[in-house]
JSON list of C-alpha atoms in Angstrom, two decimals:
[
{"chain": "A", "resi": 1, "resn": "MET", "atom": "CA", "xyz": [7.97, -3.32, -41.89]},
{"chain": "A", "resi": 2, "resn": "ASP", "atom": "CA", "xyz": [7.68, -6.84, -43.55]},
{"chain": "A", "resi": 3, "resn": "TRP", "atom": "CA", "xyz": [9.69, -9.21, -40.71]},
{"chain": "A", "resi": 4, "resn": "MET", "atom": "CA", "xyz": [7.08, -8.16, -38.21]},
{"chain": "A", "resi": 5, "resn": "ALA", "atom": "CA", "xyz": [3.43, -9.62, -38.27]},
{"chain": "A", "resi": 6, "resn": "TRP", "atom": "CA", "xyz": [1.55, -6.49, -36.88]},
{"chain": "A", "resi": 7, "resn": "THR", "atom": "CA", "xyz": [-1.73, -8.46, -36.79]},
{"chain": "A", "resi": 8, "resn": "TRP", "atom": "CA", "xyz": [-4.73, -6.61, -34.61]},
{"chain": "A", "resi": 9, "resn": "PRO", "atom": "CA", "xyz": [-4.26, -9.37, -31.99]},
{"chain": "A", "resi": 10, "resn": "THR", "atom": "CA", "xyz": [-0.83, -8.08, -31.50]},
{"chain": "A", "resi": 11, "resn": "ALA", "atom": "CA", "xyz": [-1.28, -4.29, -31.42]},
{"chain": "A", "resi": 12, "resn": "ILE", "atom": "CA", "xyz": [-4.71, -5.36, -29.07]},
{"chain": "A", "resi": 13, "resn": "PHE", "atom": "CA", "xyz": [-1.90, -6.73, -26.68]},
{"chain": "A", "resi": 14, "resn": "PHE", "atom": "CA", "xyz": [0.64, -3.54, -26.89]},
{"chain": "A", "resi": 15, "resn": "MET", "atom": "CA", "xyz": [-2.31, -1.45, -26.31]},
{"chain": "A", "resi": 16, "resn": "VAL", "atom": "CA", "xyz": [-3.38, -3.43, -22.94]},
{"chain": "A", "resi": 17, "resn": "ILE", "atom": "CA", "xyz": [-0.20, -3.53, -22.33]},
{"chain": "A", "resi": 18, "resn": "ALA", "atom": "CA", "xyz": [0.75, -0.17, -22.45]},
{"chain": "A", "resi": 19, "resn": "SER", "atom": "CA", "xyz": [-2.63, 1.30, -20.59]},
{"chain": "A", "resi": 20, "resn": "LEU", "atom": "CA", "xyz": [-2.04, -0.93, -18.03]},
{"chain": "A", "resi": 21, "resn": "LEU", "atom": "CA", "xyz": [1.50, 0.52, -17.26]},
{"chain": "A", "resi": 22, "resn": "VAL", "atom": "CA", "xyz": [-0.69, 4.49, -17.69]},
{"chain": "A", "resi": 23, "resn": "THR", "atom": "CA", "xyz": [-3.41, 3.12, -15.53]},
{"chain": "A", "resi": 24, "resn": "PHE", "atom": "CA", "xyz": [-0.72, 2.17, -12.63]},
{"chain": "A", "resi": 25, "resn": "THR", "atom": "CA", "xyz": [1.17, 4.89, -12.89]},
{"chain": "A", "resi": 26, "resn": "VAL", "atom": "CA", "xyz": [-1.92, 7.32, -12.61]},
{"chain": "A", "resi": 27, "resn": "LEU", "atom": "CA", "xyz": [-2.40, 5.23, -10.07]},
{"chain": "A", "resi": 28, "resn": "ALA", "atom": "CA", "xyz": [0.88, 5.25, -7.84]},
{"chain": "A", "resi": 29, "resn": "ILE", "atom": "CA", "xyz": [0.31, 8.97, -8.09]},
{"chain": "A", "resi": 30, "resn": "LYS", "atom": "CA", "xyz": [-2.92, 9.64, -6.79]},
{"chain": "A", "resi": 31, "resn": "PHE", "atom": "CA", "xyz": [-2.68, 7.04, -4.49]},
{"chain": "A", "resi": 32, "resn": "PRO", "atom": "CA", "xyz": [0.65, 6.32, -2.78]},
{"chain": "A", "resi": 33, "resn": "GLU", "atom": "CA", "xyz": [0.90, 3.08, -1.31]},
{"chain": "A", "resi": 34, "resn": "THR", "atom": "CA", "xyz": [3.04, 1.40, 1.56]},
{"chain": "A", "resi": 35, "resn": "PRO", "atom": "CA", "xyz": [4.56, -1.98, 0.07]},
{"chain": "A", "resi": 36, "resn": "ARG", "atom": "CA", "xyz": [2.78, -5.20, 1.74]},
{"chain": "A", "resi": 37, "resn": "ARG", "atom": "CA", "xyz": [4.09, -8.35, 2.43]},
{"chain": "A", "resi": 38, "resn": "GLY", "atom": "CA", "xyz": [2.62, -11.21, 0.91]},
{"chain": "A", "resi": 39, "resn": "VAL", "atom": "CA", "xyz": [3.41, -15.38, 0.78]},
{"chain": "A", "resi": 40, "resn": "LEU", "atom": "CA", "xyz": [6.22, -14.53, -0.77]},
{"chain": "A", "resi": 41, "resn": "GLY", "atom": "CA", "xyz": [7.91, -13.06, 2.13]},
{"chain": "A", "resi": 42, "resn": "MET", "atom": "CA", "xyz": [9.28, -9.73, 0.74]},
{"chain": "A", "resi": 43, "resn": "GLU", "atom": "CA", "xyz": [7.62, -6.63, 0.71]},
{"chain": "A", "resi": 44, "resn": "THR", "atom": "CA", "xyz": [5.53, -5.62, -2.98]},
{"chain": "A", "resi": 45, "resn": "THR", "atom": "CA", "xyz": [3.67, -2.53, -4.06]},
{"chain": "A", "resi": 46, "resn": "ARG", "atom": "CA", "xyz": [1.08, -2.56, -7.00]},
{"chain": "A", "resi": 47, "resn": "GLY", "atom": "CA", "xyz": [3.63, -1.97, -9.63]},
{"chain": "A", "resi": 48, "resn": "ASP", "atom": "CA", "xyz": [6.34, -5.23, -8.22]},
{"chain": "A", "resi": 49, "resn": "ARG", "atom": "CA", "xyz": [2.72, -7.16, -8.45]},
{"chain": "A", "resi": 50, "resn": "LEU", "atom": "CA", "xyz": [1.65, -6.48, -12.23]},
{"chain": "A", "resi": 51, "resn": "PHE", "atom": "CA", "xyz": [5.09, -7.26, -13.02]},
{"chain": "A", "resi": 52, "resn": "ILE", "atom": "CA", "xyz": [5.34, -10.52, -11.50]},
{"chain": "A", "resi": 53, "resn": "THR", "atom": "CA", "xyz": [1.96, -11.18, -12.90]},
{"chain": "A", "resi": 54, "resn": "LEU", "atom": "CA", "xyz": [2.43, -10.10, -16.74]},
{"chain": "A", "resi": 55, "resn": "LEU", "atom": "CA", "xyz": [5.83, -12.39, -16.15]},
{"chain": "A", "resi": 56, "resn": "GLY", "atom": "CA", "xyz": [3.69, -15.50, -14.86]},
{"chain": "A", "resi": 57, "resn": "SER", "atom": "CA", "xyz": [1.17, -14.81, -17.62]},
{"chain": "A", "resi": 58, "resn": "ALA", "atom": "CA", "xyz": [4.11, -15.17, -20.08]},
{"chain": "A", "resi": 59, "resn": "PHE", "atom": "CA", "xyz": [5.07, -18.40, -19.14]},
{"chain": "A", "resi": 60, "resn": "ILE", "atom": "CA", "xyz": [1.24, -19.83, -18.40]},
{"chain": "A", "resi": 61, "resn": "ASN", "atom": "CA", "xyz": [0.97, -18.72, -22.21]},
{"chain": "A", "resi": 62, "resn": "LEU", "atom": "CA", "xyz": [4.17, -20.73, -22.90]},
{"chain": "A", "resi": 63, "resn": "GLY", "atom": "CA", "xyz": [3.49, -23.95, -20.72]},
{"chain": "A", "resi": 64, "resn": "TRP", "atom": "CA", "xyz": [-0.05, -23.93, -22.46]},
{"chain": "A", "resi": 65, "resn": "LEU", "atom": "CA", "xyz": [1.02, -23.29, -25.96]},
{"chain": "A", "resi": 66, "resn": "GLY", "atom": "CA", "xyz": [3.54, -26.02, -26.16]},
{"chain": "A", "resi": 67, "resn": "LEU", "atom": "CA", "xyz": [1.29, -28.73, -23.98]},
{"chain": "A", "resi": 68, "resn": "VAL", "atom": "CA", "xyz": [-2.09, -27.84, -25.24]},
{"chain": "A", "resi": 69, "resn": "GLY", "atom": "CA", "xyz": [-1.28, -26.08, -28.18]},
{"chain": "A", "resi": 70, "resn": "ALA", "atom": "CA", "xyz": [-3.31, -23.41, -29.56]},
{"chain": "A", "resi": 71, "resn": "ALA", "atom": "CA", "xyz": [-6.53, -22.87, -27.37]},
{"chain": "A", "resi": 72, "resn": "GLN", "atom": "CA", "xyz": [-5.16, -19.75, -26.34]},
{"chain": "A", "resi": 73, "resn": "PRO", "atom": "CA", "xyz": [-8.63, -18.56, -24.58]},
{"chain": "A", "resi": 74, "resn": "TYR", "atom": "CA", "xyz": [-8.86, -20.85, -21.98]},
{"chain": "A", "resi": 75, "resn": "ALA", "atom": "CA", "xyz": [-5.18, -20.09, -21.35]},
{"chain": "A", "resi": 76, "resn": "MET", "atom": "CA", "xyz": [-6.08, -16.39, -21.05]},
{"chain": "A", "resi": 77, "resn": "ILE", "atom": "CA", "xyz": [-8.95, -17.60, -18.30]},
{"chain": "A", "resi": 78, "resn": "VAL", "atom": "CA", "xyz": [-5.99, -19.41, -16.23]},
{"chain": "A", "resi": 79, "resn": "CYS", "atom": "CA", "xyz": [-4.18, -15.77, -16.52]},
{"chain": "A", "resi": 80, "resn": "LEU", "atom": "CA", "xyz": [-6.56, -13.77, -15.26]},
{"chain": "A", "resi": 81, "resn": "ILE", "atom": "CA", "xyz": [-7.17, -16.71, -12.01]},
{"chain": "A", "resi": 82, "resn": "TYR", "atom": "CA", "xyz": [-3.60, -16.26, -11.70]},
{"chain": "A", "resi": 83, "resn": "ALA", "atom": "CA", "xyz": [-3.67, -12.50, -11.57]},
{"chain": "A", "resi": 84, "resn": "ALA", "atom": "CA", "xyz": [-6.49, -12.15, -9.24]},
{"chain": "A", "resi": 85, "resn": "ALA", "atom": "CA", "xyz": [-4.44, -14.62, -6.72]},
{"chain": "A", "resi": 86, "resn": "VAL", "atom": "CA", "xyz": [-1.29, -12.17, -7.37]},
{"chain": "A", "resi": 87, "resn": "PHE", "atom": "CA", "xyz": [-2.87, -9.24, -6.30]},
{"chain": "A", "resi": 88, "resn": "ARG", "atom": "CA", "xyz": [-4.61, -10.78, -3.43]},
{"chain": "A", "resi": 89, "resn": "TRP", "atom": "CA", "xyz": [-1.92, -12.69, -1.79]},
{"chain": "A", "resi": 90, "resn": "VAL", "atom": "CA", "xyz": [1.18, -11.83, -3.16]}
]
């Protein structure tokens, strides 16, 4: 496929997303949870918080690219802090 740049970082990105989805599916089957109410005022499950984290991380990375440039490892640190906050308080 010449139309898409399948590089190792791209492949790793999709493998991480796939492994997260599999891990959270196994967790949901093995350890069912009841939704909890966080700072957003709505009930969320682990899967909801994962989706919020992935969506927010995409916006953080896009904003980082637009404002700072290509120094993405620092954006990853911001995304990890964001993910920890979402899973703790949302």
